[in-house]
């Protein structure tokens, strides 16, 4: 079987995470349980899990010329993620400040830093040059104009494009037009459509004529085909300790699935299993199953 070739145009961050039983209210100081630093950023998370699945992954992004940027570059190298289109900047690397509570729920503030300096022309150059490219993935932690440029170039050469609209921001009609798959979570779905994804009627109203998947946390995910048909995939019951990066795990695995020739439903099933496993461990990339573990889930 030929390699699944994926480009992720996106963000790479260092996650600074505080775990606490209770999250402080405004003006309150509380003692937490644990502090960790780890690899994160929605783009890098998606790239890393796709690489764990066995994809040939090309990351298109910008890192700070600092210790955080150096360690992310080293991690990409270790994982075999192609970094020909990763540039460096004097602006500090992106960071995410994360609080995780006793239920594993997170609150995140990102400081995009160098991630906001990716240039459209570099993204286009990358997408036009990568041999055998099948799928291009992006999120909303980089400038939307860069995603639009990358997806437009991707469509010109017949690639599939997947947008994870996280964190939510209004999306241009031009970007919708070059996006084959959009994968919001429940919150982003509500922001995009103005209604919660709680009923089949509401789900069917989302983006007629195009394919979408809504991730539903512990409920799994639902696929909405371009004809308005729904397929639900439920998640295994797990004990969540940290949900950070679970949505990214789903998106990266789904991208791998499509690029390796799986049908969307099978790609979604694997994505739900991997994401469910990730919430049982702490961190974003540090929570992702290895290739050997993923093989047992396929
Ligand atoms: O989706 C989780 C990610 O969001 C974290 O890794 C953090 O870096 C933020 O980008």
Tab-separated table of C-alpha atoms and ligand atoms in Angstrom:
chain	number	residue	atom	x	y	z
A	1	UNK	CA	0.000	0.000	0.000
A	2	UNK	CA	1.346	3.475	-0.829
A	3	UNK	CA	2.003	5.960	1.984
A	4	UNK	CA	-0.791	8.287	3.115
A	5	UNK	CA	0.712	11.720	2.411
A	6	UNK	CA	-0.679	14.570	4.516
A	7	UNK	CA	0.249	18.227	4.949
A	8	UNK	CA	-0.766	20.022	8.125
A	9	UNK	CA	-0.710	23.795	7.761
A	10	UNK	CA	-0.960	24.961	11.312
A	11	UNK	CA	0.131	25.918	14.775
A	12	UNK	CA	2.740	24.460	17.090
A	13	UNK	CA	2.739	25.481	20.756
A	14	UNK	CA	4.284	24.563	24.047
A	15	UNK	CA	1.533	23.726	26.538
A	16	UNK	CA	1.986	24.993	30.100
A	17	UNK	CA	-0.593	23.017	32.047
A	18	UNK	CA	-1.813	23.317	35.629
A	19	UNK	CA	-3.910	20.460	37.007
A	20	UNK	CA	-6.178	21.384	39.925
A	21	UNK	CA	-9.162	19.728	41.575
A	22	UNK	CA	-11.008	23.030	41.479
A	23	UNK	CA	-10.418	25.886	39.046
A	24	UNK	CA	-10.082	29.287	40.782
A	25	UNK	CA	-12.848	31.874	40.515
A	26	UNK	CA	-11.928	35.501	39.590
A	27	UNK	CA	-9.788	37.004	42.365
A	28	UNK	CA	-9.222	33.622	44.037
A	29	UNK	CA	-5.891	31.809	44.568
A	30	UNK	CA	-5.890	28.035	44.904
A	31	UNK	CA	-3.223	25.377	45.208
A	32	UNK	CA	-3.032	22.993	42.252
A	33	UNK	CA	-1.860	19.369	42.020
A	34	UNK	CA	0.608	19.276	39.119
A	35	UNK	CA	2.313	21.462	36.506
A	36	UNK	CA	3.596	20.113	33.192
A	37	UNK	CA	5.156	21.449	30.022
A	38	UNK	CA	4.397	19.506	26.858
A	39	UNK	CA	4.123	19.612	23.097
A	40	UNK	CA	0.848	21.049	21.829
A	41	UNK	CA	-0.775	23.360	19.315
A	42	UNK	CA	-3.723	22.054	17.340
A	43	UNK	CA	-1.764	21.776	14.092
A	44	UNK	CA	1.218	19.986	15.622
A	45	UNK	CA	-1.083	17.676	17.601
A	46	UNK	CA	-2.890	16.636	14.415
A	47	UNK	CA	0.409	16.148	12.589
A	48	UNK	CA	1.858	14.024	15.399
A	49	UNK	CA	-1.092	11.647	15.712
A	50	UNK	CA	-1.228	11.229	11.918
A	51	UNK	CA	2.475	10.316	12.046
A	52	UNK	CA	1.777	7.815	14.866
A	53	UNK	CA	-0.813	6.244	12.542
A	54	UNK	CA	1.887	5.725	9.910
A	55	UNK	CA	1.227	8.669	7.577
A	56	UNK	CA	3.960	10.603	5.786
A	57	UNK	CA	3.371	13.996	7.397
A	58	UNK	CA	4.629	17.390	6.220
A	59	UNK	CA	4.256	20.246	8.691
A	60	UNK	CA	3.900	23.766	7.310
A	61	UNK	CA	4.337	26.337	10.059
A	62	UNK	CA	6.500	28.807	11.953
A	63	UNK	CA	8.385	28.305	15.205
A	64	UNK	CA	10.094	30.840	17.428
A	65	UNK	CA	13.865	31.089	17.278
A	66	UNK	CA	13.943	30.163	20.977
A	67	UNK	CA	14.144	27.150	23.309
A	68	UNK	CA	10.473	26.228	22.782
A	69	UNK	CA	10.877	26.406	19.002
A	70	UNK	CA	14.081	24.328	19.199
A	71	UNK	CA	12.414	21.594	21.232
A	72	UNK	CA	9.408	21.383	18.872
A	73	UNK	CA	11.770	21.190	15.862
A	74	UNK	CA	13.665	18.380	17.607
A	75	UNK	CA	10.421	16.539	18.379
A	76	UNK	CA	9.272	16.730	14.743
A	77	UNK	CA	12.650	15.318	13.697
A	78	UNK	CA	12.394	12.482	16.215
A	79	UNK	CA	8.929	11.575	14.925
A	80	UNK	CA	9.945	11.727	11.256
A	81	UNK	CA	7.663	14.682	10.477
A	82	UNK	CA	8.972	16.488	7.400
A	83	UNK	CA	9.903	20.053	8.370
A	84	UNK	CA	11.156	21.429	5.054
A	85	UNK	CA	8.389	24.043	5.249
A	86	UNK	CA	8.833	24.921	8.927
A	87	UNK	CA	10.355	28.388	9.236
A	88	UNK	CA	11.722	30.218	12.270
A	89	UNK	CA	10.924	33.712	13.564
A	90	UNK	CA	12.318	36.230	16.052
A	91	UNK	CA	8.793	36.416	17.505
A	92	UNK	CA	8.536	34.016	20.473
A	93	UNK	CA	7.120	30.556	19.856
A	94	UNK	CA	3.392	30.066	20.482
A	95	UNK	CA	2.361	28.937	23.960
A	96	UNK	CA	-0.858	27.686	25.513
A	97	UNK	CA	-1.764	28.227	29.161
A	98	UNK	CA	-4.048	25.375	30.172
A	99	UNK	CA	-6.043	24.610	33.309
A	100	UNK	CA	-7.395	21.086	33.747
A	101	UNK	CA	-9.951	20.315	36.455
A	102	UNK	CA	-10.813	17.106	38.316
A	103	UNK	CA	-13.161	16.004	35.499
A	104	UNK	CA	-10.404	16.316	32.912
A	105	UNK	CA	-12.068	19.400	31.372
A	106	UNK	CA	-9.758	22.137	30.187
A	107	UNK	CA	-9.697	25.909	29.761
A	108	UNK	CA	-7.072	27.209	27.359
A	109	UNK	CA	-5.574	30.592	26.498
A	110	UNK	CA	-3.264	30.579	23.490
A	111	UNK	CA	-0.652	33.205	22.673
A	112	UNK	CA	-0.046	32.478	18.963
A	113	UNK	CA	3.359	34.233	18.702
A	114	UNK	CA	5.292	32.981	15.659
A	115	UNK	CA	2.285	30.939	14.467
A	116	UNK	CA	0.710	34.160	13.213
A	117	UNK	CA	3.657	34.855	10.956
A	118	UNK	CA	3.266	31.967	8.520
A	119	UNK	CA	3.242	33.474	5.035
A	120	UNK	CA	0.645	32.536	2.418
A	121	UNK	CA	3.263	32.292	-0.314
A	122	UNK	CA	5.261	29.739	1.710
A	123	UNK	CA	2.124	27.678	2.343
A	124	UNK	CA	1.296	27.699	-1.375
A	125	UNK	CA	4.870	26.714	-2.261
A	126	UNK	CA	4.651	23.799	0.172
A	127	UNK	CA	1.289	22.535	-1.053
A	128	UNK	CA	2.363	22.779	-4.692
A	129	UNK	CA	5.642	20.915	-4.053
A	130	UNK	CA	4.905	17.939	-1.790
A	131	UNK	CA	4.975	14.775	-3.906
A	132	UNK	CA	1.937	12.490	-3.741
A	133	UNK	CA	0.012	14.834	-1.436
A	134	UNK	CA	-3.509	13.516	-0.721
A	135	UNK	CA	-4.925	15.485	2.213
A	136	UNK	CA	-4.329	19.008	3.568
A	137	UNK	CA	-5.432	19.845	7.126
A	138	UNK	CA	-5.729	23.218	8.869
A	139	UNK	CA	-7.201	24.777	12.026
A	140	UNK	CA	-7.809	28.362	13.226
A	141	UNK	CA	-4.694	29.078	15.307
A	142	UNK	CA	-2.982	30.561	12.245
A	143	UNK	CA	-4.172	33.418	10.045
A	144	UNK	CA	-7.219	32.479	7.977
A	145	UNK	CA	-5.718	34.010	4.825
A	146	UNK	CA	-2.914	31.408	5.009
A	147	UNK	CA	-5.401	28.536	5.284
A	148	UNK	CA	-7.363	29.943	2.340
A	149	UNK	CA	-4.177	30.151	0.235
A	150	UNK	CA	-3.123	26.596	1.187
A	151	UNK	CA	-6.573	25.077	0.564
A	152	UNK	CA	-6.942	26.914	-2.779
A	153	UNK	CA	-3.588	25.459	-3.886
A	154	UNK	CA	-4.649	22.044	-2.561
A	155	UNK	CA	-7.906	22.044	-4.514
A	156	UNK	CA	-6.042	23.037	-7.707
A	157	UNK	CA	-4.036	19.810	-7.458
A	158	UNK	CA	-6.987	17.632	-6.443
A	159	UNK	CA	-6.229	17.135	-2.731
A	160	UNK	CA	-8.881	16.678	-0.050
A	161	UNK	CA	-9.043	19.591	2.426
A	162	UNK	CA	-10.081	19.281	6.092
A	163	UNK	CA	-10.722	22.304	8.313
A	164	UNK	CA	-10.956	22.012	12.084
A	165	UNK	CA	-12.533	25.409	12.948
A	166	UNK	CA	-10.851	25.631	16.352
A	167	UNK	CA	-10.755	27.967	18.121
A	168	UNK	CA	-13.900	29.375	16.521
A	169	UNK	CA	-13.686	32.458	14.366
A	170	UNK	CA	-16.039	33.605	11.586
A	171	UNK	CA	-15.059	31.840	8.348
A	172	UNK	CA	-15.107	33.476	4.926
A	173	UNK	CA	-17.300	32.143	2.117
A	174	UNK	CA	-14.127	31.707	0.048
A	175	UNK	CA	-12.687	29.377	2.696
A	176	UNK	CA	-15.914	27.353	2.947
A	177	UNK	CA	-15.831	26.945	-0.851
A	178	UNK	CA	-12.393	25.264	-0.824
A	179	UNK	CA	-13.046	23.164	2.315
A	180	UNK	CA	-14.170	19.589	1.618
A	181	UNK	CA	-14.607	18.505	5.247
A	182	UNK	CA	-15.256	20.708	8.247
A	183	UNK	CA	-14.879	19.147	11.707
A	184	UNK	CA	-16.159	21.341	14.569
A	185	UNK	CA	-16.808	20.256	18.147
A	186	UNK	CA	-20.171	21.021	19.789
A	187	UNK	CA	-19.167	24.536	20.840
A	188	UNK	CA	-17.785	25.452	17.419
A	189	UNK	CA	-20.856	23.932	15.720
A	190	UNK	CA	-23.101	26.208	17.802
A	191	UNK	CA	-21.003	29.216	16.909
A	192	UNK	CA	-21.083	28.333	13.202
A	193	UNK	CA	-24.799	27.491	12.947
A	194	UNK	CA	-26.292	29.358	15.923
A	195	UNK	CA	-27.864	26.145	17.316
A	196	UNK	CA	-26.666	23.236	19.470
A	197	UNK	CA	-26.029	19.934	17.607
A	198	UNK	CA	-28.614	18.157	19.756
A	199	UNK	CA	-31.090	16.865	17.174
A	200	UNK	CA	-30.942	15.233	13.754
A	201	UNK	CA	-32.940	18.144	12.280
A	202	UNK	CA	-30.351	20.678	13.408
A	203	UNK	CA	-27.423	18.518	12.239
A	204	UNK	CA	-28.956	18.118	8.776
A	205	UNK	CA	-29.144	21.906	8.368
A	206	UNK	CA	-25.361	22.225	8.672
A	207	UNK	CA	-23.548	22.998	5.447
A	208	UNK	CA	-25.815	21.310	2.862
A	209	UNK	CA	-23.982	19.888	-0.144
A	210	UNK	CA	-20.706	19.363	1.752
A	211	UNK	CA	-19.398	16.709	4.168
A	212	UNK	CA	-18.990	17.477	7.861
A	213	UNK	CA	-18.288	15.692	11.117
A	214	UNK	CA	-19.252	17.030	14.533
A	215	UNK	CA	-17.237	15.672	17.448
A	216	UNK	CA	-19.425	15.144	20.509
A	217	UNK	CA	-16.933	14.428	23.321
A	218	UNK	CA	-17.932	11.365	25.332
A	219	UNK	CA	-20.829	10.781	22.882
A	220	UNK	CA	-18.430	10.100	19.969
A	221	UNK	CA	-19.022	11.822	16.637
A	222	UNK	CA	-21.596	12.227	13.906
A	223	UNK	CA	-20.935	12.308	10.183
A	224	UNK	CA	-23.217	14.497	8.056
A	225	UNK	CA	-22.880	13.581	4.390
A	226	UNK	CA	-23.307	16.090	1.593
A	227	UNK	CA	-26.779	14.563	0.988
A	228	UNK	CA	-27.776	15.191	4.620
A	229	UNK	CA	-27.487	11.568	5.824
A	230	UNK	CA	-26.270	11.063	9.396
A	231	UNK	CA	-24.018	8.315	10.756
A	232	UNK	CA	-23.310	8.291	14.477
A	233	UNK	CA	-20.286	6.584	16.035
A	234	UNK	CA	-20.402	6.186	19.813
A	235	UNK	CA	-17.302	6.408	21.991
A	236	UNK	CA	-16.136	3.650	24.351
A	237	UNK	CA	-16.770	4.436	28.025
A	238	UNK	CA	-13.547	5.710	29.625
A	239	UNK	CA	-12.439	7.530	32.734
A	240	UNK	CA	-11.207	10.934	31.470
A	241	UNK	CA	-8.257	12.582	33.212
A	242	UNK	CA	-7.470	15.245	30.578
A	243	UNK	CA	-9.425	15.996	27.389
A	244	UNK	CA	-6.737	18.327	25.980
A	245	UNK	CA	-5.925	17.439	22.371
A	246	UNK	CA	-8.644	14.772	21.999
A	247	UNK	CA	-10.361	16.669	19.179
A	248	UNK	CA	-6.988	17.040	17.446
A	249	UNK	CA	-6.396	13.295	17.786
A	250	UNK	CA	-9.708	12.679	16.022
A	251	UNK	CA	-8.904	15.108	13.181
A	252	UNK	CA	-5.382	13.759	12.596
A	253	UNK	CA	-6.552	10.143	12.554
A	254	UNK	CA	-9.461	10.995	10.245
A	255	UNK	CA	-7.031	12.723	7.844
A	256	UNK	CA	-4.788	9.648	7.924
A	257	UNK	CA	-7.817	7.434	7.261
A	258	UNK	CA	-8.921	9.367	4.176
A	259	UNK	CA	-5.351	9.643	2.856
A	260	UNK	CA	-4.854	5.889	3.224
A	261	UNK	CA	-8.047	5.067	1.307
A	262	UNK	CA	-10.416	4.228	4.186
A	263	UNK	CA	-14.045	5.211	3.739
A	264	UNK	CA	-15.115	8.191	5.909
A	265	UNK	CA	-17.107	6.035	8.328
A	266	UNK	CA	-14.175	3.710	9.043
A	267	UNK	CA	-11.815	6.689	9.349
A	268	UNK	CA	-14.248	8.241	11.852
A	269	UNK	CA	-14.505	5.015	13.867
A	270	UNK	CA	-10.729	4.840	14.265
A	271	UNK	CA	-10.620	8.554	15.142
A	272	UNK	CA	-13.160	8.099	17.944
A	273	UNK	CA	-11.236	5.139	19.414
A	274	UNK	CA	-7.887	6.967	19.378
A	275	UNK	CA	-9.385	10.174	20.824
A	276	UNK	CA	-11.083	8.159	23.593
A	277	UNK	CA	-7.789	6.530	24.529
A	278	UNK	CA	-6.068	9.936	24.595
A	279	UNK	CA	-8.393	11.361	27.279
A	280	UNK	CA	-7.309	8.665	29.731
A	281	UNK	CA	-3.805	10.172	29.840
A	282	UNK	CA	-2.465	13.614	30.681
A	283	UNK	CA	-1.367	16.203	28.121
A	284	UNK	CA	-1.950	16.651	24.404
A	285	UNK	CA	0.733	14.846	22.353
A	286	UNK	CA	1.939	13.027	25.484
A	287	UNK	CA	-1.496	11.361	25.695
A	288	UNK	CA	-1.484	9.972	22.160
A	289	UNK	CA	-1.330	6.220	21.606
A	290	UNK	CA	1.734	4.791	19.879
A	291	UNK	CA	1.579	3.190	16.430
A	292	UNK	CA	1.552	-0.264	18.076
A	293	UNK	CA	-1.415	0.740	20.257
A	294	UNK	CA	-3.258	2.231	17.267
A	295	UNK	CA	-2.703	-1.009	15.315
A	296	UNK	CA	-4.645	-2.864	18.034
A	297	UNK	CA	-7.580	-0.452	17.546
A	298	UNK	CA	-7.804	-0.662	13.728
B	1	LIG	O1	-6.501	21.355	21.129
B	1	LIG	C1	-5.602	21.354	22.208
B	1	LIG	C2	-4.519	22.339	21.947
B	1	LIG	O2	-5.063	23.637	21.936
B	1	LIG	C3	-3.452	22.376	23.008
B	1	LIG	O3	-2.412	21.471	22.770
B	1	LIG	C4	-3.015	23.824	23.002
B	1	LIG	O4	-1.737	24.017	22.536
B	1	LIG	C5	-4.031	24.557	22.143
B	1	LIG	O5	-3.524	24.855	20.919
